Coordinates of C-alpha atoms in Angstrom, one line a residue:
M1 CA 3.6 -19.5 -15.2
P2 CA 0.5 -17.3 -16.1
A3 CA -1.0 -18.5 -13.3
L4 CA 1.3 -17.5 -11.1
V5 CA 2.0 -14.5 -12.8
L6 CA -1.8 -13.6 -12.0
V7 CA -1.1 -14.4 -8.2
L8 CA 1.2 -12.2 -8.3
A9 CA -0.4 -9.3 -9.9
F10 CA -3.5 -10.2 -7.5
A11 CA -1.7 -10.3 -4.5
C12 CA 0.6 -7.2 -4.7
N13 CA -2.6 -5.2 -5.8
M14 CA -4.5 -6.7 -2.7
L15 CA -1.0 -6.0 -0.3
G16 CA -0.7 -2.2 -1.6
R17 CA -4.2 -1.1 -1.7
G18 CA -5.5 -3.1 1.6
V19 CA -2.6 -1.4 3.8
G20 CA -3.0 2.1 2.2
D21 CA -6.5 2.2 2.4
S22 CA -6.3 1.1 6.1
F23 CA -5.4 4.7 7.0
I24 CA -8.9 5.5 7.1
V25 CA -9.1 3.1 10.6
F26 CA -6.1 5.1 11.9
L27 CA -7.7 8.5 12.0
L28 CA -9.5 8.6 15.2
P29 CA -6.9 7.2 16.9
L30 CA -4.3 9.5 15.5
S31 CA -6.5 12.5 16.3
D32 CA -6.8 11.2 20.0
T33 CA -3.4 10.5 20.5
F34 CA -2.3 13.8 19.4
G35 CA -5.0 16.2 19.4
W36 CA -4.9 17.0 15.5
S37 CA -8.0 17.6 13.6
R38 CA -9.4 15.5 11.1
A39 CA -8.2 17.7 8.6
Q40 CA -5.1 17.7 9.9
V41 CA -5.1 13.7 9.8
S42 CA -6.8 13.4 6.9
S43 CA -4.0 15.3 4.9
V44 CA -1.7 12.5 5.4
Y45 CA -4.5 10.0 3.2
S46 CA -4.6 13.2 0.5
I47 CA -0.4 13.1 0.0
Y48 CA -0.9 9.6 -0.1
L49 CA -3.5 9.8 -3.2
V50 CA -1.6 12.8 -4.5
V51 CA 1.9 10.6 -4.4
T52 CA 0.1 7.0 -6.0
G53 CA -0.8 8.9 -8.6
L54 CA 1.9 10.9 -9.6
A55 CA 4.2 8.0 -9.0
S56 CA 2.6 5.9 -11.9
P57 CA 4.7 7.4 -14.3
V58 CA 7.6 6.9 -12.3
T59 CA 6.6 3.5 -11.9
G60 CA 6.4 2.7 -15.7
M61 CA 9.7 4.3 -16.4
L62 CA 11.4 2.1 -13.2
L63 CA 9.6 -1.1 -14.8
D64 CA 11.0 -0.2 -18.4
R65 CA 14.5 0.3 -16.9
W66 CA 14.9 -2.9 -14.7
G67 CA 11.4 -4.6 -14.6
P68 CA 9.0 -6.2 -12.4
R69 CA 11.6 -8.0 -10.2
V70 CA 13.0 -4.8 -9.3
V71 CA 10.1 -2.5 -9.1
Y72 CA 7.9 -4.8 -6.7
P73 CA 10.3 -5.2 -4.1
A74 CA 11.3 -2.2 -4.2
G75 CA 7.6 -1.6 -3.4
L76 CA 7.6 -3.9 -0.8
L77 CA 10.7 -2.5 0.5
L78 CA 9.0 1.3 0.5
L79 CA 5.5 -0.1 2.0
G80 CA 6.7 -2.2 4.7
S81 CA 9.3 0.6 6.0
G82 CA 6.5 3.3 5.8
S83 CA 4.4 1.0 8.1
L84 CA 7.2 0.1 10.6
L85 CA 8.3 4.1 10.9
A86 CA 5.0 4.9 11.4
G87 CA 4.4 2.9 14.2
H88 CA 7.0 5.1 15.9
L89 CA 6.1 8.7 14.7
T90 CA 4.9 12.1 16.6
Q91 CA 4.7 14.4 14.3
L92 CA 2.1 14.9 11.5
W93 CA 4.6 15.9 8.9
Q94 CA 6.3 12.2 9.5
F95 CA 2.9 10.4 8.9
Q96 CA 2.7 13.2 5.9
A97 CA 6.2 11.5 4.9
C98 CA 5.9 8.0 6.1
I99 CA 2.5 7.2 5.4
G100 CA 2.0 9.5 2.6
I101 CA 5.1 9.7 0.4
L102 CA 6.7 6.2 1.2
H103 CA 3.3 4.2 1.1
G104 CA 1.8 6.4 -1.7
L105 CA 4.9 5.4 -3.8
G106 CA 4.8 1.4 -2.8
V107 CA 1.2 1.3 -3.2
S108 CA 2.3 2.5 -7.1
M109 CA 5.0 0.2 -7.5
L110 CA 3.0 -2.8 -6.5
G111 CA 0.0 -1.4 -8.1
M112 CA -2.0 -1.7 -11.6
V113 CA 1.1 -0.2 -13.8
P114 CA 3.2 -3.6 -13.1
A115 CA 0.5 -6.3 -12.9
S116 CA -0.9 -4.6 -16.6
M117 CA 2.8 -5.2 -17.7
L118 CA 3.1 -8.6 -16.5
I119 CA -0.3 -9.5 -17.5
S120 CA 0.2 -8.0 -21.3
R121 CA 3.2 -10.1 -21.6
W122 CA 2.2 -13.2 -20.2
F123 CA -1.7 -13.4 -21.4
R124 CA -2.5 -12.9 -25.1
E125 CA -6.1 -14.6 -25.3
R126 CA -8.6 -13.4 -22.3
I127 CA -6.1 -10.4 -20.9
S128 CA -9.3 -8.9 -19.9
T129 CA -10.2 -11.4 -17.7
A130 CA -6.8 -11.8 -16.5
M131 CA -7.0 -7.7 -15.9
G132 CA -10.3 -8.0 -14.3
I133 CA -9.0 -10.6 -12.0
A134 CA -5.3 -8.7 -11.1
Y135 CA -7.8 -5.3 -10.3
A136 CA -9.8 -7.1 -8.0
G137 CA -6.9 -7.5 -5.6
F138 CA -7.7 -3.8 -5.0
G139 CA -11.2 -4.3 -3.5
T140 CA -10.1 -7.9 -2.1
G141 CA -7.4 -6.0 -0.4
T142 CA -9.2 -3.2 1.7
L143 CA -12.1 -5.8 2.4
L144 CA -9.6 -8.4 4.2
I145 CA -7.1 -5.8 5.7
V146 CA -8.8 -2.5 6.8
P147 CA -11.3 -4.3 8.9
L148 CA -8.3 -6.5 10.3
A149 CA -6.6 -2.9 11.2
Q150 CA -9.4 -1.9 13.0
W151 CA -9.5 -4.9 15.0
L152 CA -5.7 -5.0 15.3
I153 CA -6.1 -1.1 16.3
E154 CA -9.3 -2.2 18.9
T155 CA -7.2 -5.0 20.7
H156 CA -3.4 -3.8 20.4
G157 CA -3.6 0.1 19.6
W158 CA -2.3 1.9 16.9
R159 CA 1.2 2.0 17.2
E160 CA 1.6 -1.9 17.7
T161 CA -1.2 -2.5 14.4
Y162 CA 1.3 -0.5 12.1
L163 CA 4.2 -2.6 13.8
F164 CA 2.1 -5.5 12.3
L165 CA 1.5 -4.4 9.0
G166 CA 4.9 -3.5 8.5
S167 CA 6.0 -6.5 10.1
A168 CA 4.3 -8.9 7.5
I169 CA 4.5 -6.8 4.3
F170 CA 8.5 -7.8 5.1
A171 CA 7.3 -11.4 5.7

């Protein structure tokens, strides 16, 4: 069971951070499609980062109240919904809400707060190694999902890429 907990923490960190960081490859397509400046489009990522950080204490409270069996699926629901909705959006404020807020909340609920709680429960020895493995999911997600999103944007377009990411999260 401890190995499964570690795989879950790694996978959720990988998925959350990878999808969250993939926004960087959407900057130019969104600017080109809507005529927004890079500063306007970058505001979406800024909101995402702020929400992810500010939501961490809330994630901790939710974990204390309902545990990871509720928090992890809620994070997946928020991340997947934000991605699916993003494929249909047309206004900057909509991206700020869906990607900035929904993704920010989802990534917080999939990140190191729940991973740390789970790992501290299941690992008495080698806790630092287990934390390191879970944390490695962040870099792995960025390394795998960002190039995948870039390739999908180039071959299918940014709207279809968001729909794919959302569908993959729900799958």
